[in-house]
Every structure is written in structure tokens, then in C-alpha cells.
mmCIF file of C-alpha atoms in Angstrom:
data_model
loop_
_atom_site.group_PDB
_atom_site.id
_atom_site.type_symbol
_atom_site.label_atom_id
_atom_site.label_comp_id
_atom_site.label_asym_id
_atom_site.label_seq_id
_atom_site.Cartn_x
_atom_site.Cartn_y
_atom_site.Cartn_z
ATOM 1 C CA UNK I 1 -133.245 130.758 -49.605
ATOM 2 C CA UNK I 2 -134.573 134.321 -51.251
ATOM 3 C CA UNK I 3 -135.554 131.801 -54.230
ATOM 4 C CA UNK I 4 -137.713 129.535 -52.144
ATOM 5 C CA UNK I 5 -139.950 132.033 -50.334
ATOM 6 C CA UNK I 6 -139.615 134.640 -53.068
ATOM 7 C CA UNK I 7 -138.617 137.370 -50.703
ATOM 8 C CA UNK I 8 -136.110 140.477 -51.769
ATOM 9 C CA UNK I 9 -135.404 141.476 -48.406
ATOM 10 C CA UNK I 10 -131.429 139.735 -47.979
ATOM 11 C CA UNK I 11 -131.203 141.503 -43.821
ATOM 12 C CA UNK I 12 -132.859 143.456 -41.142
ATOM 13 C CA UNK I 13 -132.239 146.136 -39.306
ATOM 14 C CA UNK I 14 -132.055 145.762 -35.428
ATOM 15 C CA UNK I 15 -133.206 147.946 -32.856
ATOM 16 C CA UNK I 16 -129.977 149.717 -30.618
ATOM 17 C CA UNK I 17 -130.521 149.632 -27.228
ATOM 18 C CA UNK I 18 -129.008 152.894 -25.797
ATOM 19 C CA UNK I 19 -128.827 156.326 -27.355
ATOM 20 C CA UNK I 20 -125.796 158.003 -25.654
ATOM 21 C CA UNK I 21 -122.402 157.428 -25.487
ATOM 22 C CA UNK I 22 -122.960 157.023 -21.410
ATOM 23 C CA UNK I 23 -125.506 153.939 -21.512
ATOM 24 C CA UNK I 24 -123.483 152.613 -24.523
ATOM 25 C CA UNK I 25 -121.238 151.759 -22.238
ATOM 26 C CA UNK I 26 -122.757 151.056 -19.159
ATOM 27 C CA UNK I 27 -124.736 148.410 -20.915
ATOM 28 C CA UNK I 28 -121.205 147.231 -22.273
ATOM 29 C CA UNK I 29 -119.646 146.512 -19.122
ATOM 30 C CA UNK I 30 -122.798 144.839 -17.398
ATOM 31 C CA UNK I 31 -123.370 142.705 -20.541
ATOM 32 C CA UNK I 32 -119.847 141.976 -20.748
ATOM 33 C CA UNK I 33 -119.379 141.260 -17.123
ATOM 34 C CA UNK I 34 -122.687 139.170 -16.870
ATOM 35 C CA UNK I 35 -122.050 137.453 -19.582
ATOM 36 C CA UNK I 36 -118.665 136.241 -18.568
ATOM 37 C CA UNK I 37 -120.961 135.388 -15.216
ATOM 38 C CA UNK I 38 -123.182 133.148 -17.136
ATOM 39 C CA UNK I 39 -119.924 131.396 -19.011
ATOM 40 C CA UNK I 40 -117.931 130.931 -15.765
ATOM 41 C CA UNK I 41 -120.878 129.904 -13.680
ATOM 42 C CA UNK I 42 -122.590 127.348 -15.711
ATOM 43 C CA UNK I 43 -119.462 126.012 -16.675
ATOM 44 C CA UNK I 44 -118.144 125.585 -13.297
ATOM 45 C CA UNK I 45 -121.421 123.749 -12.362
ATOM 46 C CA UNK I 46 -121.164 121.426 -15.265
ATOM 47 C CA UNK I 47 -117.331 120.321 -14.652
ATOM 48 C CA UNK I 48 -118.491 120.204 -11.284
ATOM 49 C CA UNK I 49 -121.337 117.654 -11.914
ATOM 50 C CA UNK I 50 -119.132 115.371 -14.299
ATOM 51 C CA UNK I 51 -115.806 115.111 -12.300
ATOM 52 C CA UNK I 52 -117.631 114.935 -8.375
ATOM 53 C CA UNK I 53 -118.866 111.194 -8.405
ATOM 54 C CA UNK I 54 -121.486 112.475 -5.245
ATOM 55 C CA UNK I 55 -123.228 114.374 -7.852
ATOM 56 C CA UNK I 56 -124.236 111.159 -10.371
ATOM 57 C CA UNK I 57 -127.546 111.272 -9.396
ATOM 58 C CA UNK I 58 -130.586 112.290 -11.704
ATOM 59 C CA UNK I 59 -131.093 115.857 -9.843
ATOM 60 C CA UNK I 60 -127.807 116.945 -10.567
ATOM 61 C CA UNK I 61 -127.028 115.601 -14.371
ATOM 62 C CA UNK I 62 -130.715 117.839 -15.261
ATOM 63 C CA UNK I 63 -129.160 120.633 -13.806
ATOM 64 C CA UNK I 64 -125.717 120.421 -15.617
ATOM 65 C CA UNK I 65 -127.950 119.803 -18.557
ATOM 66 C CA UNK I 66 -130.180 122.966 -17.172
ATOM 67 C CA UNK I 67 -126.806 125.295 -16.842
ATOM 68 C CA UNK I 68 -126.209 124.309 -20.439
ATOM 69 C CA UNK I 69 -128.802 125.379 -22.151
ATOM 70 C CA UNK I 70 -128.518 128.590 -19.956
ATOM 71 C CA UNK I 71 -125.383 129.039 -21.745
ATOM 72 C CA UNK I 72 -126.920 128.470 -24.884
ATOM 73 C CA UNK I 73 -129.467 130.502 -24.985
ATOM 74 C CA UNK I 74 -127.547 133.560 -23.638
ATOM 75 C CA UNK I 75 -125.097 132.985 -26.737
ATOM 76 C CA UNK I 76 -127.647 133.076 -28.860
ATOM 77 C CA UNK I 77 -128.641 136.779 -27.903
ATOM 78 C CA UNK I 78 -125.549 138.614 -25.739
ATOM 79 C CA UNK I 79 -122.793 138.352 -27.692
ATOM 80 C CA UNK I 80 -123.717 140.393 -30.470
ATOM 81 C CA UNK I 81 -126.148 142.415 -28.395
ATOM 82 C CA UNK I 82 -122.541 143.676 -27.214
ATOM 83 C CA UNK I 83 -121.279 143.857 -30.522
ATOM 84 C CA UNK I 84 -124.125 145.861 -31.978
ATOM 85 C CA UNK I 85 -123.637 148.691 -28.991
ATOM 86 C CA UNK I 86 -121.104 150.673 -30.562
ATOM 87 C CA UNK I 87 -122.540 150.067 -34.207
ATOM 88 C CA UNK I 88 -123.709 152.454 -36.405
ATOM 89 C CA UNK I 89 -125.202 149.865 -38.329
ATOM 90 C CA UNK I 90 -127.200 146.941 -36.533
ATOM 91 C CA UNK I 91 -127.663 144.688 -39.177
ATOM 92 C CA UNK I 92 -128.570 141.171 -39.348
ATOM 93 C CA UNK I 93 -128.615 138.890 -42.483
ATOM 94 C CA UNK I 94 -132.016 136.566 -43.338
ATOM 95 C CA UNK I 95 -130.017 133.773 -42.541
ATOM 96 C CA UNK I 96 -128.705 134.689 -39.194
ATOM 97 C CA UNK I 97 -131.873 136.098 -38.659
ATOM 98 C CA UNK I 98 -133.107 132.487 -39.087
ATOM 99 C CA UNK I 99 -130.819 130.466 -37.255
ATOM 100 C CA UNK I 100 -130.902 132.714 -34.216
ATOM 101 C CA UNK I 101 -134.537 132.542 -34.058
ATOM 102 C CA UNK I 102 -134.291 128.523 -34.776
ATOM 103 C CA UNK I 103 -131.757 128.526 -31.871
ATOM 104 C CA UNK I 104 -133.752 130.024 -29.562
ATOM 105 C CA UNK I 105 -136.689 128.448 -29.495
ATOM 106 C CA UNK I 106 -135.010 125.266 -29.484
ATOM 107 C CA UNK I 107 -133.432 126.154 -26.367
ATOM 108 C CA UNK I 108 -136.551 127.510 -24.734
ATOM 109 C CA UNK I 109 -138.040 124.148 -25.461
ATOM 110 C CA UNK I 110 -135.505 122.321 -24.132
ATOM 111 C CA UNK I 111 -135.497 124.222 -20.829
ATOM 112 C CA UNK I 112 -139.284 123.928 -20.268
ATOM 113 C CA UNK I 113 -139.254 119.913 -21.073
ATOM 114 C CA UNK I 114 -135.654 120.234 -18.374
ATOM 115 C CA UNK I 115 -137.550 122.283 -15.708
ATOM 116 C CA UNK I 116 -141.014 119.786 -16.145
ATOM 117 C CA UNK I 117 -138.287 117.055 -15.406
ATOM 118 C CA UNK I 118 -137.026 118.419 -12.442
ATOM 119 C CA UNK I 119 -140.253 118.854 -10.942
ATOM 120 C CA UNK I 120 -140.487 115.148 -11.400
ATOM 121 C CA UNK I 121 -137.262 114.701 -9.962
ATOM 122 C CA UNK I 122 -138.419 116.349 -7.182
ATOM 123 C CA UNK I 123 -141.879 114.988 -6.420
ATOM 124 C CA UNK I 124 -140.205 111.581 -6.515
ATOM 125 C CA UNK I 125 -137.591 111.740 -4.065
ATOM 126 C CA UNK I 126 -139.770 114.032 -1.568
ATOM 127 C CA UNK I 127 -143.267 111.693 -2.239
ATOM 128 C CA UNK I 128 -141.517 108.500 -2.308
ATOM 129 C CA UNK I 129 -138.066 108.718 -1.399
ATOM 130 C CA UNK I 130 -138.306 104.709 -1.084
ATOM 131 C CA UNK I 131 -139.016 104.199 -4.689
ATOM 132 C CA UNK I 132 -136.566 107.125 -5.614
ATOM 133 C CA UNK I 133 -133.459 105.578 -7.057
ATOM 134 C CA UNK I 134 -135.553 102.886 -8.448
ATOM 135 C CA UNK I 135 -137.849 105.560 -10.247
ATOM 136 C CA UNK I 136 -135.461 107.871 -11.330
ATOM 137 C CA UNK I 137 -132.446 105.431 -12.624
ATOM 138 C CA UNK I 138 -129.796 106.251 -14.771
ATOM 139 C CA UNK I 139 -131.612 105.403 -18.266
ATOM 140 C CA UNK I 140 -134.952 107.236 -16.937
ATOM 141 C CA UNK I 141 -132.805 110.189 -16.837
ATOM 142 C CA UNK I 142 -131.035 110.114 -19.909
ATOM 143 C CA UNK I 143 -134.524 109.631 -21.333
ATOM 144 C CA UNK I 144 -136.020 112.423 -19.950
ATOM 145 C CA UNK I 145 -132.819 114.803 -21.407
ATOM 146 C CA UNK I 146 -133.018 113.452 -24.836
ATOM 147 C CA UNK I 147 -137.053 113.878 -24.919
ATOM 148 C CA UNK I 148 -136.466 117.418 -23.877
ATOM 149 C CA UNK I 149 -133.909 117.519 -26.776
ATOM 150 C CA UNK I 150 -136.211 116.270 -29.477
ATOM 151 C CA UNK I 151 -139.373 118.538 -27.982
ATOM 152 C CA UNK I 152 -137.365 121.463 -28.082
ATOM 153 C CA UNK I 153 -136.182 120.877 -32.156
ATOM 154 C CA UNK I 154 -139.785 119.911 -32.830
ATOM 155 C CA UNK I 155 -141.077 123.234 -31.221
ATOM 156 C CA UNK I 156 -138.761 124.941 -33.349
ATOM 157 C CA UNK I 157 -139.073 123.467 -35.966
ATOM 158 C CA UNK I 158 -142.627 124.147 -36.087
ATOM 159 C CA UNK I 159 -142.862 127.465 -36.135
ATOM 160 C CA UNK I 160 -139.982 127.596 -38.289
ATOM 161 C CA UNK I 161 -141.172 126.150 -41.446
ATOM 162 C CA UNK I 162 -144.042 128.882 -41.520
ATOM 163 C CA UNK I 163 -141.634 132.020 -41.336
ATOM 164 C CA UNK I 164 -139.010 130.441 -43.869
ATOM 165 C CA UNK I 165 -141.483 130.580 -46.566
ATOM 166 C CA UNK I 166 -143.427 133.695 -46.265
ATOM 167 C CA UNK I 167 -142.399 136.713 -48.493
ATOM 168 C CA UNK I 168 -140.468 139.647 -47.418
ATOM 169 C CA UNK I 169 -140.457 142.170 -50.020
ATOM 170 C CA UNK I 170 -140.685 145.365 -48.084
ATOM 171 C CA UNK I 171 -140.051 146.453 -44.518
ATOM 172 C CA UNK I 172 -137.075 145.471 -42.778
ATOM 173 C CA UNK I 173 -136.718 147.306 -39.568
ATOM 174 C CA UNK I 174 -137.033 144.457 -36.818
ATOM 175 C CA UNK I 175 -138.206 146.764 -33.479
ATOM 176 C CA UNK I 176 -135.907 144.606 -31.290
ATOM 177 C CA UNK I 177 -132.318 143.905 -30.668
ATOM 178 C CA UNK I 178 -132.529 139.968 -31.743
ATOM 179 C CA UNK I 179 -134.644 137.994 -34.299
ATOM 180 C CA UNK I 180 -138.031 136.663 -33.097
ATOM 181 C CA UNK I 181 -140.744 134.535 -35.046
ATOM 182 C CA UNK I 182 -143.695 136.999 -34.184
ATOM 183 C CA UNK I 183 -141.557 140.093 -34.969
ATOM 184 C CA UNK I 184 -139.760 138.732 -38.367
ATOM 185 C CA UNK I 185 -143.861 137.671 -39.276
ATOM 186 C CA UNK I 186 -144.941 141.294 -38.656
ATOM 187 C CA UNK I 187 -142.441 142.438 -41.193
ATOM 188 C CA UNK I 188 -143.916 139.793 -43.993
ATOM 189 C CA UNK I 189 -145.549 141.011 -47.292
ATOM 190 C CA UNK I 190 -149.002 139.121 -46.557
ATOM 191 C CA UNK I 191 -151.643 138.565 -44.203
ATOM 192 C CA UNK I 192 -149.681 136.754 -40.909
ATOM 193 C CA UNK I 193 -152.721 137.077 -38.547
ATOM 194 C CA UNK I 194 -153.671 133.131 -37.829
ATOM 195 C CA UNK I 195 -149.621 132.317 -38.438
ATOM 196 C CA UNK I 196 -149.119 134.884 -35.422
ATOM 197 C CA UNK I 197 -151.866 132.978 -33.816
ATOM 198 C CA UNK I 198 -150.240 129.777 -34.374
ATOM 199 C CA UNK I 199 -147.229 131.339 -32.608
ATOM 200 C CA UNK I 200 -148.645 132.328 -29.483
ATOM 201 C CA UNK I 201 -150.418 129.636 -29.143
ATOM 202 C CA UNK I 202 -146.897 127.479 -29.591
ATOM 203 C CA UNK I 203 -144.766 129.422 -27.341
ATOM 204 C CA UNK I 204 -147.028 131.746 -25.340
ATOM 205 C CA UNK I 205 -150.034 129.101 -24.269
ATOM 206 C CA UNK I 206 -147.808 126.697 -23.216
ATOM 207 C CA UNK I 207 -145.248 128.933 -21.560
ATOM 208 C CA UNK I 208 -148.650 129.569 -19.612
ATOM 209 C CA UNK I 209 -149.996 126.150 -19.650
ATOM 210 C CA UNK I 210 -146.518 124.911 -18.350
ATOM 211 C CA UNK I 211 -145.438 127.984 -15.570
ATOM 212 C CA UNK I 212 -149.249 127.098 -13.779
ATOM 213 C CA UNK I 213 -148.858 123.292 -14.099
ATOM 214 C CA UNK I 214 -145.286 123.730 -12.214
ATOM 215 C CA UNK I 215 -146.164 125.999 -9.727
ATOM 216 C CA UNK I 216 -149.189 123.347 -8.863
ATOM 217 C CA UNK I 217 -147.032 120.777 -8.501
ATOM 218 C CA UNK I 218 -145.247 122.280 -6.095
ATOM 219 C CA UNK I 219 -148.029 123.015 -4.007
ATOM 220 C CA UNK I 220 -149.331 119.833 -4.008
ATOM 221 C CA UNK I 221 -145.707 118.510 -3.347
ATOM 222 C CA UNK I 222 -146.071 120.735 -0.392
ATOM 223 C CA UNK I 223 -149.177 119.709 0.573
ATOM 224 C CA UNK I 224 -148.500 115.821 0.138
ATOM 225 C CA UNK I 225 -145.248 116.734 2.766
ATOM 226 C CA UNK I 226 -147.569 118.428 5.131
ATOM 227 C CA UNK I 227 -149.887 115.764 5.355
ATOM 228 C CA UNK I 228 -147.152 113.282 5.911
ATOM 229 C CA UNK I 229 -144.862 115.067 8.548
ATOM 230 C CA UNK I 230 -145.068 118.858 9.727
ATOM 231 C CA UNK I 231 -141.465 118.718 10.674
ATOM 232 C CA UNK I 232 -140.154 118.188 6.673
ATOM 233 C CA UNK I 233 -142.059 120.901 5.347
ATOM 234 C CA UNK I 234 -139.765 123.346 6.198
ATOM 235 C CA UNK I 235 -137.150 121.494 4.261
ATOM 236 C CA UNK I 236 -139.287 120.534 1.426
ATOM 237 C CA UNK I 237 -139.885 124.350 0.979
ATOM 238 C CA UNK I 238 -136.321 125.435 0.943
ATOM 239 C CA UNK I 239 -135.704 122.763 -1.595
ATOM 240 C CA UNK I 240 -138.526 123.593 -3.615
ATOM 241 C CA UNK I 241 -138.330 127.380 -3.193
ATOM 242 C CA UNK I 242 -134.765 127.288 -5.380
ATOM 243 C CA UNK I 243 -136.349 125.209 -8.216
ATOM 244 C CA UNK I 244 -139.998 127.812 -8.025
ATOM 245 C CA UNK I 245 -137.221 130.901 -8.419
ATOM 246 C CA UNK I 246 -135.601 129.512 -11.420
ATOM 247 C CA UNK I 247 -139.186 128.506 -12.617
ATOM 248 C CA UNK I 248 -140.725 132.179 -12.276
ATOM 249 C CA UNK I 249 -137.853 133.643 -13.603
ATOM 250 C CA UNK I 250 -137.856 131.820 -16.920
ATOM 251 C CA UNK I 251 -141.565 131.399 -17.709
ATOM 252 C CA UNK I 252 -142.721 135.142 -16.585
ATOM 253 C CA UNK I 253 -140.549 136.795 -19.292
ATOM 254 C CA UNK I 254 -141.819 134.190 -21.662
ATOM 255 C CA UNK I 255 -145.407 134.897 -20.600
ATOM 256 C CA UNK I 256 -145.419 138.705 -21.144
ATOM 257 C CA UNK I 257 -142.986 138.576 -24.215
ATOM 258 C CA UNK I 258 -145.407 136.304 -26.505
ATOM 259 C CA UNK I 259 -148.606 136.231 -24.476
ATOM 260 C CA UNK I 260 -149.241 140.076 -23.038
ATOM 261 C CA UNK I 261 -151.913 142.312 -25.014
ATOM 262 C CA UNK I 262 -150.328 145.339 -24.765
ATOM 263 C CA UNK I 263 -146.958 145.185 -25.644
ATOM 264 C CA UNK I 264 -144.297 147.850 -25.914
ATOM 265 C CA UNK I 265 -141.011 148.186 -26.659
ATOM 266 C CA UNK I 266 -139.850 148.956 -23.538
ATOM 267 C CA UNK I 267 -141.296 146.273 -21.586
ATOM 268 C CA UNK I 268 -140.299 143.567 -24.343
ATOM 269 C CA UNK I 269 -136.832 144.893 -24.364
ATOM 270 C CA UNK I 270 -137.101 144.455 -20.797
ATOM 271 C CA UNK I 271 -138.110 141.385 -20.477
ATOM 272 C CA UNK I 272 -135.921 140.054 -22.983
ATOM 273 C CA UNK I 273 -132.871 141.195 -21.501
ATOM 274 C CA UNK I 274 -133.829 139.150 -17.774
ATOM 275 C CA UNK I 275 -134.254 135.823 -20.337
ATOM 276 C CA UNK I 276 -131.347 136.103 -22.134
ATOM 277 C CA UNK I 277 -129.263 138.113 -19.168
ATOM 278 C CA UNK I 278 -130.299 138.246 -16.431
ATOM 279 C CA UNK I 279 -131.987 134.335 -15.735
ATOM 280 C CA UNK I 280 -129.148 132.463 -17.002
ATOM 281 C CA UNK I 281 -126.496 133.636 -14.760
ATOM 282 C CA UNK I 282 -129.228 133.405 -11.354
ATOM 283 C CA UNK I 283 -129.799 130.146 -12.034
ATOM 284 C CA UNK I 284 -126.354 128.908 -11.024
ATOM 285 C CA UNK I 285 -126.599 131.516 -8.175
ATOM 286 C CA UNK I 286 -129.799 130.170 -6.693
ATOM 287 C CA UNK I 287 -128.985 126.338 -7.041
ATOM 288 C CA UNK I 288 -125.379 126.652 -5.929
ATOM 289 C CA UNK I 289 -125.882 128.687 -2.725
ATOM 290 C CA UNK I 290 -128.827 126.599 -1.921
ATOM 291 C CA UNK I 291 -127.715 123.827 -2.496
ATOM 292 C CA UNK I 292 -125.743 121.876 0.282
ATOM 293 C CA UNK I 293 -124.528 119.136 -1.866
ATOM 294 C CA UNK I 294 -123.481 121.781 -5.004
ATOM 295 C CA UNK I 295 -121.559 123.591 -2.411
ATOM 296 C CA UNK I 296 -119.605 120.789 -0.954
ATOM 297 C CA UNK I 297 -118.741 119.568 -4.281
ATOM 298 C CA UNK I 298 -117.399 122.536 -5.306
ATOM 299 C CA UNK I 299 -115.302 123.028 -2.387
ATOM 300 C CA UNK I 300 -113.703 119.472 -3.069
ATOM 301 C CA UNK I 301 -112.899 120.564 -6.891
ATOM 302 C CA UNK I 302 -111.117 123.745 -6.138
ATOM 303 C CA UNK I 303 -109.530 122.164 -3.860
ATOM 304 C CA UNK I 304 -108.204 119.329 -6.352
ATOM 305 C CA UNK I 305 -107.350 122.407 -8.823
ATOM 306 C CA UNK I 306 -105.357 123.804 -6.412
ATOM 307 C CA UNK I 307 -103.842 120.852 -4.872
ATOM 308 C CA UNK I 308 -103.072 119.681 -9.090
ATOM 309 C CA UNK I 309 -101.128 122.566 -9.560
ATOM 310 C CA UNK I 310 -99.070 122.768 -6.519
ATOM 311 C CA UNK I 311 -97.800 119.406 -7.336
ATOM 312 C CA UNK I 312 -97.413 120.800 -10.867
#
């Protein structure tokens, strides 16, 4: 790969996160512990999707599909964010470097074409609940999750073919505790400006574009309910509320990470941590204690554990 973009530099040097021995492990034991969270919980709501038959319906299968990609973006990040604490040396190869930054933004993708899909979901079976099933069938579904798939490589895959071939011949020191495509382009041995632009525009516009076209559709779901009955709008809310929660708390990270001015290393360490922490263990949180239907299932499939091993 050094041969094709001419570059000397063969790694880069990540940024450590905590000083003292103290913090080092503090943040050891809540990474550990929430990452465990994030493995346990979106696990448990996948198994519970496949093996509860009352949960085939389109709502549910994005949502296993949602808790997935949780868990893969979080292992792109957390697991050697944990590693790296006790490190002298916090280094990353070029192609690591690469394949976690390829990873992640085909995750991202994923979960913005997932949530977009959900808000469908949703409009259809509050707006017209008669035409729901019809709408929203089986193949419609399965449609929408491999779309999301293919988005989410092409988004990567677009910003990756412009870092893979620029030169690095110099500075290696990355400023952050993971690989990023506008912080590996800052470290390049050329003029990146319009490639940065190309960037934000990719992954911070439409982070924008997306988080205000969401958060519209909700209020005009909202709206459409109110105009139709007073009475379900107080139920419409508490359904949507969950799915505007998990939409905030991806897309406003996103927002100030690629988008923001002013940045600092603070606030994108910050903010990178609640993405790649923090969000992917709420979501199961929110949705499951929520959620009715979620909660019931998973009643019935502890129960079935339990009553499995008794007779075991």
C-alpha cells in the first residue's frame, strides 16, 4: 500500500486519553463495563427478535438490525481504546488505521439509512395503520436493510479512495484516540483543503441534512395524529419520543464532530466517546424499557432459558 500512494509513514501515533494512573483506570472499568453493556444488551435484543415469533414484524427486525450495527461500531473504537490505556506506546499501523476508518463510516452509514427506515416504519403504521402490513411487508423490509447496507459501503467507500492515495511522508501524530478521514487528511504531505471539504460535506452535511429531515418527520407525524384524534397523541408521542432519543443521540455527536467550526480536542474526544460509548449501549435501554412488546418478549425468553435448563 506505501507503494501505491508513495507515502513513508508505515503507523500513527494515537492520542491517550488520561494522564494519571487514577483516570487510567477509572476510564478502564467504565469502558470495560459499558462495553460489556453494549455486547450483552444488543445481543440480548437480537436473540430476542429472531427466536420471539411476536416480534417478526418490520419495526422490530430494523431494530435487531439497529442493535447490530451498535455493536459494530463500538468494536470498531472501544476495544482497543481499552487496550491503549495502560500503553506507553499508542500506536496504530496505516493499515489498521485504514480499515478502522473504512469500518466506521460504513457503519455510520448504515445506521442513518436504518434510523431514516424506521421513521418510515413509523409514519406508516401511525398514518395508515390500514395499509401497514401491506406497506411494510416482509420483502419491503429486507429491502430497506440491504439498501442501508450498500449506502453505508458506498459512503465509505467514497471518502476512502481519496485518503488511500494521498502521501504521508511526514507527521504522524493523529490528535485522537481512533483513526478518522479528516484527521488522517490533516496529517497528509499536500494541500487536503477541498478533499476535507469533500468530507464534511459527505459525513457532516448530511448528518445535518438527515438529523433535521427526521426530527420533521416526527413533527409532522405528530401533527397528522393530532389532526386525526387528540386522544392518540399521547401515545404517538411516547412511541415517537424513544425513536427522537436514539435519533439525537447519534446525529448530534456526528454534527459537532465533522460539522462544528471550532473544534477542540476536548469536545471531539467528548463527543466521540457518547458515539462510540455511550449511544450504543442507550439505545437498547431506551427501546427496551419503552417498549411494551420488547419487554414482554423478553420476559417469555428468560423464561424459556430458565425453564431449558431446569429440564437440563
Amino acid at each position: 500500500m506505501d507503494q501505491i500512494n508513495g507515502s513513508v509513514v508505515t503507523e500513527f501515533v494515537l492520542l491517550g486519553l488520561a494522564q494519571s494512573l487514577g483516570m487510567q483506570f477509572f476510564l478502564f472499568l467504565f469502558f470495560s463495563l459499558f462495553y460489556v453493556g453494549i455486547i450483552l444488551g444488543n445481543l440480548f435484543i437480537v436473540f430476542t427478535v429472531i427466536f420471539d415469533s411476536h416480534l417478526h414484524f418490520p419495526m422490530y427486525i430494523l431494530l435487531a438490525n439497529l442493535s447490530l450495527i451498535d455493536l459494530g461500531l463500538s468494536s470498531t473504537t472501544v476495544p482497543r481504546m481499552i487496550s491503549d490505556l495502560f500503553s506507553d506506546c499508542k500506536i496504530i499501523s496505516f493499515h489498521n488505521c485504514m480499515i478502522q476508518m473504512f469500518f466506521i463510516h460504513v457503519m455510520g452509514g448504515v445506521e442513518m439509512v436504518l434510523l431514516i427506515a424506521m421513521a418510515y416504519d413509523r409514519y406508516t403504521a401511525i398514518c395508515k395503520p390500514l395499509h401497514y402490513l401491506t406497506i411494510m411487508n416482509p420483502k419491503v423490509c429486507m429491502l430497506l436493510v440491504v439498501v442501508a447496507w450498500i449506502i453505508g459501503v458506498i459512503h465509505a467507500v467514497s471518502q476512502f479512495l481519496f485518503v488511500i492515495n494521498l502521501p504521508f511522508c511526514g507527521p504522524n501524530n493523529m490528535g485522537s484516540f481512533y483513526c478518522d478521514f479528516p484527521r488522517v487528511m490533516k496529517l497528509a504531505c499536500m494541500d487536503t483543503y477541498r478533499l476535507e471539504f469533500v468530507v464534511t460535506a459527505n459525513s457532516g452535511f448530511i448528518s445535518v441534512g438527515t438529523f433535521f429531515f427526521l426530527i420533521v418527520s416526527y413533527i409532522f407525524i405528530l401533527v397528522t395524529v393530532r389532526k386525526r384524534s387528540s386522544n392518540d397523541l399521547s401515545k404517538a408521542f411516547f412511541t415517537l419520543s424513544a425513536h427522537v432519543m436514539v435519533v439525537v443521540l447519534f446525529f448530534v455527536p456526528c454534527m459537532f464532530l465533522y460539522v462544528w467550526p471550532f473544534p477542540t480536542k476536548s469536545l471531539d474526544n467528548f463527543f466521540s466517546i457518547v458515539d462510540f460509548v455511550v449511544t450504543p449501549i442507550l439505545n437498547p435501554v431506551i427501546y427496551t424499557l419503552r417498549n411494551r412488546d420488547m419487554k414482554a418478549a423478553m420476559r417469555r425468553l428468560i423464561r424459556q432459558v430458565v425453564s431449558s435448563r431446569e429440564m437440563a
